[in-house]
Short mmCIF file of C-alpha atoms in Angstrom, two decimals:
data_model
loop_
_atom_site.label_atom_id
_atom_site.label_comp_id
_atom_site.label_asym_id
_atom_site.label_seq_id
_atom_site.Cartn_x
_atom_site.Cartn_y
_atom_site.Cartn_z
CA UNK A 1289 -14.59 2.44 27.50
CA UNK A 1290 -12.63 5.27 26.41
CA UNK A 1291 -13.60 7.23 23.05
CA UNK A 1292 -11.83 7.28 19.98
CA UNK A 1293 -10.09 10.58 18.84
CA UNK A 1294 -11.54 12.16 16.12
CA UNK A 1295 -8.65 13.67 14.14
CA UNK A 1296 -9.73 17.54 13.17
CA UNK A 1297 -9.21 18.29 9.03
CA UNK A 1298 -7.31 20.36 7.89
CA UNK A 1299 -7.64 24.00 6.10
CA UNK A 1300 -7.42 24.92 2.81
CA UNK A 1301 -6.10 28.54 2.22
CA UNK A 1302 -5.72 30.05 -0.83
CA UNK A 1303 -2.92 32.26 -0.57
CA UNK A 1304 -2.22 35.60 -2.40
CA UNK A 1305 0.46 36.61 -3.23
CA UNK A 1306 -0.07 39.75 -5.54
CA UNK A 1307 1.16 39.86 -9.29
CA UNK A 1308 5.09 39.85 -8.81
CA UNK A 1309 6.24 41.64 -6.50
CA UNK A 1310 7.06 39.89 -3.27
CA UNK A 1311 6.31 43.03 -1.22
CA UNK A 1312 2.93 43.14 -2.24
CA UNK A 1313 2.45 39.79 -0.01
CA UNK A 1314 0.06 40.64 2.77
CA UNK A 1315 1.06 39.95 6.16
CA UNK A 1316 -1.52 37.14 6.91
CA UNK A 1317 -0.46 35.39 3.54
CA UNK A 1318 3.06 36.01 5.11
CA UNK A 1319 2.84 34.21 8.27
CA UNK A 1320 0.96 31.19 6.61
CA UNK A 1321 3.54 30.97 4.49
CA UNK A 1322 6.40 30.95 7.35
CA UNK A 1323 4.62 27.85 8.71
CA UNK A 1324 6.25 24.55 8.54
CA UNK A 1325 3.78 22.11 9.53
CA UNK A 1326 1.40 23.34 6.17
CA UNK A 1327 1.48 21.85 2.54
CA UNK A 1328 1.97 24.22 -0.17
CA UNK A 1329 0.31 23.94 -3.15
CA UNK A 1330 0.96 25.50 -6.27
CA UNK A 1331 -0.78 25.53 -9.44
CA UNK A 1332 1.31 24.62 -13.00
CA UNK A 1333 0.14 24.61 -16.50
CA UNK A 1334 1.87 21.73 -17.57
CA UNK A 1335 4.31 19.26 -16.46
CA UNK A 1336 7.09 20.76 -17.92
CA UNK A 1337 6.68 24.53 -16.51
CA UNK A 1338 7.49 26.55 -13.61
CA UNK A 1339 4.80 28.05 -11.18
CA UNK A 1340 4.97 31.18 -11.27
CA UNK A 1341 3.04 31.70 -7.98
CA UNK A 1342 6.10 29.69 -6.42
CA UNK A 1343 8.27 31.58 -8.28
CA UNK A 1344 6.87 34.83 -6.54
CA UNK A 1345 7.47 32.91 -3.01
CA UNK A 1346 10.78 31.84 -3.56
CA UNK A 1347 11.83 35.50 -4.21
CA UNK A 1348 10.40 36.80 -1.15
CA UNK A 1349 12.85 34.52 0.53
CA UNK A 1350 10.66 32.13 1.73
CA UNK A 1351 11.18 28.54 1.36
CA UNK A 1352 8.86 26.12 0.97
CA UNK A 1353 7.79 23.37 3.90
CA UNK A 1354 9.33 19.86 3.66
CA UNK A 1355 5.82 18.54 1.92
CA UNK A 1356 5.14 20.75 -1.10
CA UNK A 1357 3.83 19.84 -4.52
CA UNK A 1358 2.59 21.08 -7.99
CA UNK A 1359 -1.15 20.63 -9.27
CA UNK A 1360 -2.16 20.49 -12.68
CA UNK A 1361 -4.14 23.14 -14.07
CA UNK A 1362 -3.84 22.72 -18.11
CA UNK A 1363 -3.99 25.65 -20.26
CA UNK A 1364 -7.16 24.09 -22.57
CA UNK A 1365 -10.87 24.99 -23.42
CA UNK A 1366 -11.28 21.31 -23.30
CA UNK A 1367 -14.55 21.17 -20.71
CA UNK A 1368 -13.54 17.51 -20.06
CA UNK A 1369 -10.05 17.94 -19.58
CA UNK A 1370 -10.66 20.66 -17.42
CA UNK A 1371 -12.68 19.11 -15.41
CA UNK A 1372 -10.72 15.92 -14.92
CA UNK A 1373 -7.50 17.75 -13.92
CA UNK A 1374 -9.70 20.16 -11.24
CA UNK A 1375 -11.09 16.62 -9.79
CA UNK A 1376 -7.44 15.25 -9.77
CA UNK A 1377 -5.83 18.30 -7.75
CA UNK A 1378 -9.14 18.50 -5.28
CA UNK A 1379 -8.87 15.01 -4.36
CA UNK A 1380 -5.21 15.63 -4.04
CA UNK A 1381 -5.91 18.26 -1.12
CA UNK A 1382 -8.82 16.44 0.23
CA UNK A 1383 -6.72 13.63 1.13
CA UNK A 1384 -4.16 16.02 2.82
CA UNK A 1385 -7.03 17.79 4.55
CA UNK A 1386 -8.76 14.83 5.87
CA UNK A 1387 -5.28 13.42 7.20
CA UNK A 1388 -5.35 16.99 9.33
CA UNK A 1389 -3.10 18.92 7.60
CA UNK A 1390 -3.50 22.17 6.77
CA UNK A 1391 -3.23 22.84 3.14
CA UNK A 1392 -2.22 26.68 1.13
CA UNK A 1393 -2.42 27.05 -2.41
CA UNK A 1394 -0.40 29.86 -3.47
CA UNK A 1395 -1.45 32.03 -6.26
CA UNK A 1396 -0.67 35.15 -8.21
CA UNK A 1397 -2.56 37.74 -8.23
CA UNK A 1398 -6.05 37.47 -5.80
CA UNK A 1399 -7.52 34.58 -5.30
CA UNK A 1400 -10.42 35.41 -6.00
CA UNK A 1401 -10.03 37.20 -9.51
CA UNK A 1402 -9.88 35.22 -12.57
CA UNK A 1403 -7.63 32.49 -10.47
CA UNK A 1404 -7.64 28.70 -10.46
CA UNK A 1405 -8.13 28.44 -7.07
CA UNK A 1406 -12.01 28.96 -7.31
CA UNK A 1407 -11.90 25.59 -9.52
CA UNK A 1408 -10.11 24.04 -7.02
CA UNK A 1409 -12.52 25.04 -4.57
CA UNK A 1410 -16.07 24.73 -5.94
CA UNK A 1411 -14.61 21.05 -6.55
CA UNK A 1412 -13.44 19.99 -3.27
CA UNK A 1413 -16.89 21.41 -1.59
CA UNK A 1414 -18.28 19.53 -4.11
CA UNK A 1415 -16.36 16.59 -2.76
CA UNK A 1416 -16.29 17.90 0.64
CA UNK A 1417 -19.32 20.19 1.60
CA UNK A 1418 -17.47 20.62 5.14
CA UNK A 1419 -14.58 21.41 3.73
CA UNK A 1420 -12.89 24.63 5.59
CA UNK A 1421 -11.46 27.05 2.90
CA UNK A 1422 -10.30 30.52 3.69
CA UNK A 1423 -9.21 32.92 1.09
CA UNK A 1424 -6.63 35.62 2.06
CA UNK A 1425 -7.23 38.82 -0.20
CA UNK A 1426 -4.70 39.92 -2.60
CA UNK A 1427 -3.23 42.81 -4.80
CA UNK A 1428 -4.53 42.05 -8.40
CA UNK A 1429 -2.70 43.02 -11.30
CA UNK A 1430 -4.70 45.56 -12.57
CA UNK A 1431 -4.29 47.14 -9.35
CA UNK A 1432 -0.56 47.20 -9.23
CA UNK A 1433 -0.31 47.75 -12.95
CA UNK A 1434 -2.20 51.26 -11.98
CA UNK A 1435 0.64 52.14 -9.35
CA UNK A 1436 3.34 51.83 -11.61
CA UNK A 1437 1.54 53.59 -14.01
CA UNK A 1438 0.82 55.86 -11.59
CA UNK A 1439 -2.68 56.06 -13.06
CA UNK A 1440 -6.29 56.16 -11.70
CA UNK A 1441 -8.13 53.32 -11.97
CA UNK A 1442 -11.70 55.15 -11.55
CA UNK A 1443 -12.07 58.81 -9.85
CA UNK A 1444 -15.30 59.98 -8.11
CA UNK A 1445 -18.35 58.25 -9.72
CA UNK A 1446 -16.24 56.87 -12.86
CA UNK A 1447 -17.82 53.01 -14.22
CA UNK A 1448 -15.13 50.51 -14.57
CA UNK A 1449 -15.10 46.93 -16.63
CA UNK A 1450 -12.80 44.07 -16.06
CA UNK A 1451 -13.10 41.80 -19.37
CA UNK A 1452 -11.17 38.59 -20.54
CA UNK A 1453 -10.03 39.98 -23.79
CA UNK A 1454 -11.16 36.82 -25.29
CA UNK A 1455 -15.01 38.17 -24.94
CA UNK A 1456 -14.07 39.58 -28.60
CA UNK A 1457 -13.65 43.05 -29.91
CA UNK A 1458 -17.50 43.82 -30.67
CA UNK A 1459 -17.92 42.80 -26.67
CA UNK A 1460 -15.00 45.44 -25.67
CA UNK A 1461 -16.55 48.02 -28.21
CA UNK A 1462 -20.18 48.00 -27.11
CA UNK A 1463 -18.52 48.50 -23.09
CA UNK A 1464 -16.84 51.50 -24.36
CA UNK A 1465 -20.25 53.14 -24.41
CA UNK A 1466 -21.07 52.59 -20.59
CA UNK A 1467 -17.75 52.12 -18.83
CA UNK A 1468 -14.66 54.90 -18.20
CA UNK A 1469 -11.68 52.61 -17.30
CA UNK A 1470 -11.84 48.85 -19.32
CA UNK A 1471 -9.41 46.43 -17.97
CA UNK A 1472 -8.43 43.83 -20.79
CA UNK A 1473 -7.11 40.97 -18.98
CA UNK A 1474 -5.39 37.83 -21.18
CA UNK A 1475 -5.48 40.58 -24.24
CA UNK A 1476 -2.47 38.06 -26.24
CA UNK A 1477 -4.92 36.79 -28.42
CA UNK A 1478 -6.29 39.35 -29.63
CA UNK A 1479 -3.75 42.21 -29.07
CA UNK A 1480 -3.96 43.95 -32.78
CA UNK A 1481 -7.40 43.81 -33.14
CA UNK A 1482 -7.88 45.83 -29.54
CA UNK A 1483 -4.89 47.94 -30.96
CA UNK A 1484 -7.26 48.75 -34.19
CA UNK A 1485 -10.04 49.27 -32.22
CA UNK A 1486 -8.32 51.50 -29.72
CA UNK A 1487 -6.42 53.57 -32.58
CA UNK A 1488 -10.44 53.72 -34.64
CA UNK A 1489 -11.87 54.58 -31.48
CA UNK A 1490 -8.80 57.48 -30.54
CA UNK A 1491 -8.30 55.66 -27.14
CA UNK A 1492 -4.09 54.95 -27.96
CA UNK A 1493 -3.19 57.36 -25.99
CA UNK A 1494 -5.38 56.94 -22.96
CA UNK A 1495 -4.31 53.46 -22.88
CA UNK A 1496 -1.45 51.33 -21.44
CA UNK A 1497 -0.14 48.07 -21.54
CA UNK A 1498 1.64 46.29 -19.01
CA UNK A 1499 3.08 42.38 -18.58
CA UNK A 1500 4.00 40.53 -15.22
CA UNK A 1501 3.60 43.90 -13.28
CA UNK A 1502 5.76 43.67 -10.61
CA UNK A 1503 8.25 40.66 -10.91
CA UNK A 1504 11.61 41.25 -12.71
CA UNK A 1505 10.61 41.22 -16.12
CA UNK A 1506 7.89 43.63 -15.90
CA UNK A 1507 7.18 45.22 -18.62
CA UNK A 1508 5.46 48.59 -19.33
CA UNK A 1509 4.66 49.67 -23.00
CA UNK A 1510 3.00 53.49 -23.01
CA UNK A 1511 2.84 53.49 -26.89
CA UNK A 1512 0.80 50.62 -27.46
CA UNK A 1513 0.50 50.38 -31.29
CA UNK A 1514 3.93 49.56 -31.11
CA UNK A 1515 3.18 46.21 -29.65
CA UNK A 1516 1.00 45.31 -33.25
CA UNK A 1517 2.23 42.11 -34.35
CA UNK A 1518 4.75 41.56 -31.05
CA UNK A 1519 4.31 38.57 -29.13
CA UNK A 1520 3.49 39.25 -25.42
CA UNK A 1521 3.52 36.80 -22.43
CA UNK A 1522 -0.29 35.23 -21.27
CA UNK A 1523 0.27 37.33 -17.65
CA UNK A 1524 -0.75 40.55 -19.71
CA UNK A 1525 -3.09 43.40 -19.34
CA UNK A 1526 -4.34 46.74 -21.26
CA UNK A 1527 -5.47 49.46 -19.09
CA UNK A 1528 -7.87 51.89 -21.31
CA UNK A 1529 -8.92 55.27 -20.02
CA UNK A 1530 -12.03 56.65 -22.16
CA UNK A 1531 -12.61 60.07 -21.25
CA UNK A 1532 -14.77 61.09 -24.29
CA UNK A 1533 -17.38 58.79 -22.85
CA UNK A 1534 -20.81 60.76 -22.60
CA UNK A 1535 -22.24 60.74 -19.42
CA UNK A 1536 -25.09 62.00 -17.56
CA UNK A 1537 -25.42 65.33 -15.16
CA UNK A 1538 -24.34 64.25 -11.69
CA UNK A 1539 -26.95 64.83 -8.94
CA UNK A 1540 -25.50 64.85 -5.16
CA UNK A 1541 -22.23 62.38 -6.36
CA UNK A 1542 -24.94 60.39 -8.73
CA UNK A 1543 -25.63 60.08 -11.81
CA UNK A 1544 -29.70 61.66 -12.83
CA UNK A 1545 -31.98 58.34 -13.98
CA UNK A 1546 -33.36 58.45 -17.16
CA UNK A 1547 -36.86 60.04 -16.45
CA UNK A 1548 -38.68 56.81 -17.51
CA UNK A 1549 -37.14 54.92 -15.09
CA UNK A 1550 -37.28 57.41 -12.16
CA UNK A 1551 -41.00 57.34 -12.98
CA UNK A 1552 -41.47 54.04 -12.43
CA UNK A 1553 -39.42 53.69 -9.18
CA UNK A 1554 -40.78 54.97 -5.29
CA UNK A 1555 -39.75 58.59 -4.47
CA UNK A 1556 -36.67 57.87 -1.28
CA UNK A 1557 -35.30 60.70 1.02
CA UNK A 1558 -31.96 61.82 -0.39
CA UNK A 1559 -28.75 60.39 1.07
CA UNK A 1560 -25.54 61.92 2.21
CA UNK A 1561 -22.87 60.77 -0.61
CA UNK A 1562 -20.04 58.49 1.14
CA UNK A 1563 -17.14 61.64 0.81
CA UNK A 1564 -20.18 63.83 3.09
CA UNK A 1565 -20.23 61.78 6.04
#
């Protein structure tokens, strides 16, 4: 008696495509996305909108497979909502998985940085705890947004923070005290109160803002109090350089401990900083 053929599942990728600029597609996103026997996925925040991860696809020239689809992922702090749209679009690429297709989700950005795809994920292993996922790595937008800036993220031993701008404006203040670079990512909400903090705190001029970095509409903004009561789009960032932040006397590429901590912690044998070796 001859045995059945087991059909092999599909993949789920979660493709990167960087924040805009087609170029800044990596070459393994690039050759999953010339495949035609693959589903693309793309993530929408409501029925009536664009995706703007497709959007980036479609201007690198590449056109989608015959089988390609939106899923919902609502713009809402509604837990339940949430939830019930994330179950929707994993059971969505479950079913394409388990009929052994191979399944990419395209999104802006990294994958792995602030994006829905780690909803979509967590859910379908939830679903699915065999479930093959591979992420491809991506250019985020606070990354790109420092190359057109042409401005240093961090230098030598310099403490950076990426924050949703939503934490609030006490949360962003009390990081000014341990952090040299702050990232505000989704700052819309809040943009004039980060503008008064940053123009009480003398940081205007050490910060930049930047929207869609990369795509067509880009937009840079170096004097960023002119932005106070301007509406700005939800793919927004501040980038906030805080040089009068005091620090402690470096030690071999290190920062020196607080003495009542060293005290407390086993003496090691010094190690080569990384730029020695």
């Amino acid at each position: 008696m001859s045995e059945k053929l087991v059909q092999a599942k599909g993949t789920l990728y979660g493709v990167s495509l960087g924040p805009g600029d087609p170029g800044l597609i990596t070459r393994r996103g690039w050759a999953l996305l010339e495949r035609r026997d693959a589903v693309w996925t793309y993530p929408v925040r409501s029925l009536r909108k664009d995706s703007y991860a497709l959007d980036i696809a479609l201007r690198a020239g590449l056109q989608p497979p015959a089988q390609h689809q939106s899923l919902l992922f609502p713009m809402t702090h509604d837990a339940e909502k949430l939830a019930r749209h994330w179950l929707k679009a994993a059971e969505t690429v479950r079913a394409l998985l388990d009929g052994g297709q191979d399944v990419l989700f395209l999104v802006e950005g990294d994958a792995s940085t602030y994006a829905s795809f780690g909803y979509l994920a967590r859910v379908l292993r939830e679903l699915e705890p065999e479930a093959r996922i591979e992420i491809v790595a991506g250019v985020n937008s606070f990354n790109a947004a420092c190359a057109q800036l042409q401005m240093p993220l961090s230098e030598q031993d310099d403490t950076i923070a990426i924050v949703p701008a939503a934490y609030g404006i006490a949360a962003v203040e009390r990081m000014l005290e341990d952090f040299d670079t702050l990232v505000l990512m989704k700052v819309k909400p809040l943009l004039d109160d980060l503008i008064d903090l940053l123009e009480r705190r003398g940081l205007l001029a050490h910060s930049r803002f930047i929207e869609k970095a990369g795509s067509p509409v880009e937009r840079i903004v170096h004097e960023v109090a002119s932005l106070r009561g301007t509406k700005v789009n939800y793919l927004s960032l501040l980038l906030v350089r805080n040089p009068g932040r005091v620090r402690g006397e470096l030690q071999r590429g290190c920062r020196k401990k607080e003495e009542s901590q060293a005290a407390t912690e086993p003496d090691e044998a010094p190690q080569p900083d990384e730029s020695e070796t």
